[in-house]
Amino acid sequence: MSCFLINSSLGKKLVMSITGCFLVLFILFHMSMNIAALFSADAYNAICAFLGANWYALAGTLVLAAGVVVHFVYAVILTLNNYKARGAQRYAVTVQEKGVSWASKNMLVLGFIVLGGLALHLFNFWAKMQLTEIMGQHQNSLGYNPQDGAALIAYTFSQWYYVVLYLVWFAALWFHLTHGVWSMFQTVGWANDTWYPRLKCVANIVATLIFLGFAAVAVIFYLKSVCPCCAGAC
């Protein structure tokens, strides 16, 4: 079984699908968690406290990090193998679109952009929250309590350049998911002529919900920072 997952192309794609599914579920959870900050700072901070430096949160962080690493490593390996076997065609699929989508031809590039956004996110949030707690500090580098995630969101998205960078990240994630979610279903053999358009629709819906959810948090908090009426101060 391990040889199949490591050596065969189908096995590698299966690993990509499993890790991809896991990461999409986490992203949906994270998006839902962030949306809570739009309605209640206390509710969002309660979630942050629950997911702080507790043993289960740390274990979850390690599993998530492993999922990201495995997904990316296998993506690079598959891309290199596909280049050798089929030139510039990145992914072999059993059902072809009418014209190969831009996202499908640039999945690795999009993946690098997504990783860059993840690094930025780790710097802005994880390092100032969970890592600060792990180090036993009661204040992060900005002077906030590491469990005061609502204040950290408000500060981060009051900076226009962070809003722009995050929107670029979310856009890259949208493109990545519109192909990736469908490809995940295709790998397990669901993308036949009947299910192909349905699964493409599902992929687009999931990607769009994720984009809109994350983008709404960034934009609304920025508007609150520049417009007192948006924050309810009028």
XYZ file of C-alpha atoms in Angstrom:
234
model
C 0.000 0.000 0.000
C 2.769 2.438 0.910
C 4.563 1.684 -2.374
C 1.336 2.410 -4.260
C 0.954 5.795 -2.556
C 4.601 6.721 -3.128
C 5.505 5.239 -6.493
C 2.361 5.206 -8.646
C 0.843 8.289 -10.262
C -2.649 7.296 -9.134
C -1.424 6.763 -5.574
C 0.157 10.222 -5.500
C -3.045 11.777 -6.819
C -4.984 9.914 -4.135
C -2.712 11.402 -1.455
C -3.251 14.820 -3.031
C -7.017 14.279 -2.928
C -7.081 13.133 0.709
C -4.855 15.932 1.967
C -6.695 18.418 -0.235
C -10.059 17.368 1.191
C -8.690 17.728 4.718
C -7.331 21.211 3.961
C -10.572 22.358 2.322
C -12.536 21.275 5.406
C -10.131 23.192 7.627
C -10.392 26.282 5.417
C -14.191 26.148 5.633
C -13.955 25.899 9.430
C -11.454 28.766 9.580
C -13.657 30.927 7.370
C -16.691 30.246 9.589
C -14.612 31.090 12.650
C -13.501 34.407 11.127
C -17.048 35.367 10.188
C -17.931 35.108 13.882
C -15.635 38.115 14.446
C -17.982 40.245 12.325
C -20.825 39.699 14.780
C -19.187 39.337 18.182
C -15.641 40.046 19.338
C -16.316 38.093 22.538
C -17.495 35.025 20.616
C -14.464 35.131 18.339
C -12.086 35.535 21.287
C -13.765 32.601 23.044
C -12.958 30.473 19.996
C -9.378 31.781 20.021
C -9.040 30.880 23.690
C -10.364 27.376 22.984
C -7.849 26.983 20.145
C -4.888 28.495 21.967
C -1.862 26.624 23.290
C -3.935 23.663 24.512
C -2.655 20.165 23.794
C -5.481 19.372 21.365
C -4.980 22.642 19.476
C -1.235 22.015 19.258
C -1.859 18.474 18.013
C -4.276 19.848 15.434
C -1.711 22.431 14.337
C 0.902 19.719 13.792
C -1.543 17.588 11.794
C -2.522 20.615 9.709
C 1.117 21.508 9.059
C 1.821 17.920 8.004
C -1.154 18.033 5.644
C 0.128 21.223 4.007
C 3.643 19.823 3.606
C 2.483 16.498 2.165
C 0.038 18.198 -0.201
C 2.677 20.603 -1.495
C 5.443 18.004 -1.834
C 3.187 15.646 -3.762
C 2.007 18.552 -5.950
C 5.607 19.323 -6.908
C 6.381 15.651 -7.574
C 3.260 15.191 -9.730
C 3.962 18.365 -11.672
C 7.535 17.315 -12.419
C 6.389 13.822 -13.435
C 3.703 15.251 -15.707
C 6.192 17.605 -17.333
C 8.434 14.655 -18.130
C 5.587 12.515 -19.450
C 3.421 15.093 -21.226
C 5.406 18.280 -21.628
C 3.495 21.339 -20.523
C 0.238 19.493 -19.721
C 0.133 19.536 -15.932
C -2.666 17.200 -15.016
C -4.132 14.227 -16.874
C -7.898 13.997 -16.437
C -10.424 11.515 -17.731
C -12.909 14.273 -18.638
C -11.563 17.257 -20.541
C -13.083 20.708 -20.426
C -13.794 22.615 -23.609
C -10.392 24.257 -23.449
C -8.145 23.663 -20.464
C -8.899 26.150 -17.713
C -6.281 28.700 -16.708
C -6.310 27.392 -13.133
C -5.598 23.814 -14.213
C -2.555 24.955 -16.175
C -1.179 27.042 -13.314
C -1.928 24.994 -10.219
C 1.673 24.937 -9.031
C 2.075 28.705 -9.478
C -1.186 29.246 -7.625
C 0.061 26.856 -4.966
C 3.165 28.972 -4.420
C 1.022 32.100 -4.072
C -1.207 30.284 -1.582
C 1.888 29.230 0.378
C 3.133 32.811 0.366
C -0.198 33.957 1.748
C -0.031 31.241 4.373
C 3.403 32.476 5.452
C 2.013 36.013 5.753
C -0.926 34.708 7.767
C 1.358 32.787 10.110
C 3.380 35.965 10.671
C 0.344 38.157 11.297
C -1.743 35.797 13.390
C -0.256 32.458 14.439
C 3.046 33.986 15.620
C 1.149 36.630 17.607
C -1.376 34.220 19.082
C -0.628 30.528 19.556
C 3.156 30.892 19.323
C 3.097 33.742 21.840
C 1.139 31.525 24.229
C 3.526 28.632 23.683
C 6.390 30.939 24.673
C 4.522 31.785 27.886
C 4.099 35.470 27.063
C 1.008 37.459 28.003
C 1.447 40.051 25.266
C 2.451 39.714 21.642
C 4.714 42.070 19.716
C 1.810 44.492 19.194
C 0.956 44.609 22.885
C -2.245 42.566 22.587
C -3.233 39.585 24.667
C -2.566 36.536 22.436
C -6.186 35.429 22.920
C -7.560 38.785 21.773
C -7.931 37.713 18.171
C -10.637 40.302 17.461
C -8.259 43.163 18.249
C -5.561 41.563 16.107
C -7.948 41.205 13.161
C -9.052 44.825 13.559
C -5.444 46.036 13.628
C -4.221 43.884 10.729
C -7.056 44.809 8.390
C -6.838 48.487 9.252
C -3.652 48.450 7.124
C -4.620 48.812 3.443
C -1.570 46.913 2.195
C -2.474 43.867 4.251
C -6.013 44.013 2.861
C -4.621 44.061 -0.696
C -2.187 41.214 -0.027
C -4.864 39.090 1.596
C -7.303 39.706 -1.270
C -4.636 38.569 -3.741
C -4.155 35.469 -1.586
C -7.886 34.789 -1.469
C -8.159 35.220 -5.248
C -5.321 32.721 -5.808
C -7.029 30.354 -3.388
C -10.273 30.698 -5.370
C -8.567 29.737 -8.632
C -6.722 26.902 -6.898
C -9.905 25.484 -5.407
C -12.069 25.782 -8.538
C -9.800 23.217 -10.157
C -8.544 21.417 -7.057
C -11.927 20.498 -5.569
C -13.143 19.111 -8.896
C -9.834 17.289 -9.467
C -10.195 15.707 -6.031
C -13.523 14.150 -7.083
C -12.109 13.181 -10.481
C -9.272 11.242 -8.848
C -11.706 8.934 -7.049
C -13.583 8.296 -10.300
C -16.668 10.500 -9.868
C -16.089 12.801 -12.860
C -18.026 10.958 -15.562
C -20.119 12.695 -18.215
C -23.094 12.974 -15.865
C -21.282 14.159 -12.765
C -18.637 16.325 -14.418
C -20.770 19.522 -14.710
C -22.246 18.944 -11.259
C -18.847 18.571 -9.636
C -17.517 21.622 -11.448
C -20.496 23.524 -10.056
C -19.774 22.217 -6.538
C -16.110 23.214 -6.866
C -17.055 26.729 -7.973
C -19.580 27.120 -5.159
C -17.128 25.936 -2.477
C -14.332 28.152 -3.815
C -16.627 31.177 -4.065
C -18.031 30.738 -0.551
C -14.497 30.547 0.835
C -13.374 33.608 -1.122
C -16.385 35.708 -0.149
C -16.217 34.664 3.503
C -12.562 35.541 3.965
C -12.719 38.660 1.766
C -15.746 39.988 3.658
C -13.822 39.921 6.940
C -10.827 41.775 5.476
C -12.896 44.417 3.663
C -15.449 45.041 6.421
C -12.797 45.459 9.107
C -10.894 47.850 6.829
C -14.052 49.886 6.209
C -14.669 50.024 9.949
C -11.172 51.402 10.457
C -11.566 54.248 7.927
C -15.282 55.000 8.312
C -16.689 55.623 11.813
C -20.235 55.097 10.512
C -19.261 51.617 9.280
C -18.209 50.801 12.833
C -21.511 52.057 14.209
C -20.021 55.189 15.751
C -22.420 57.562 13.929
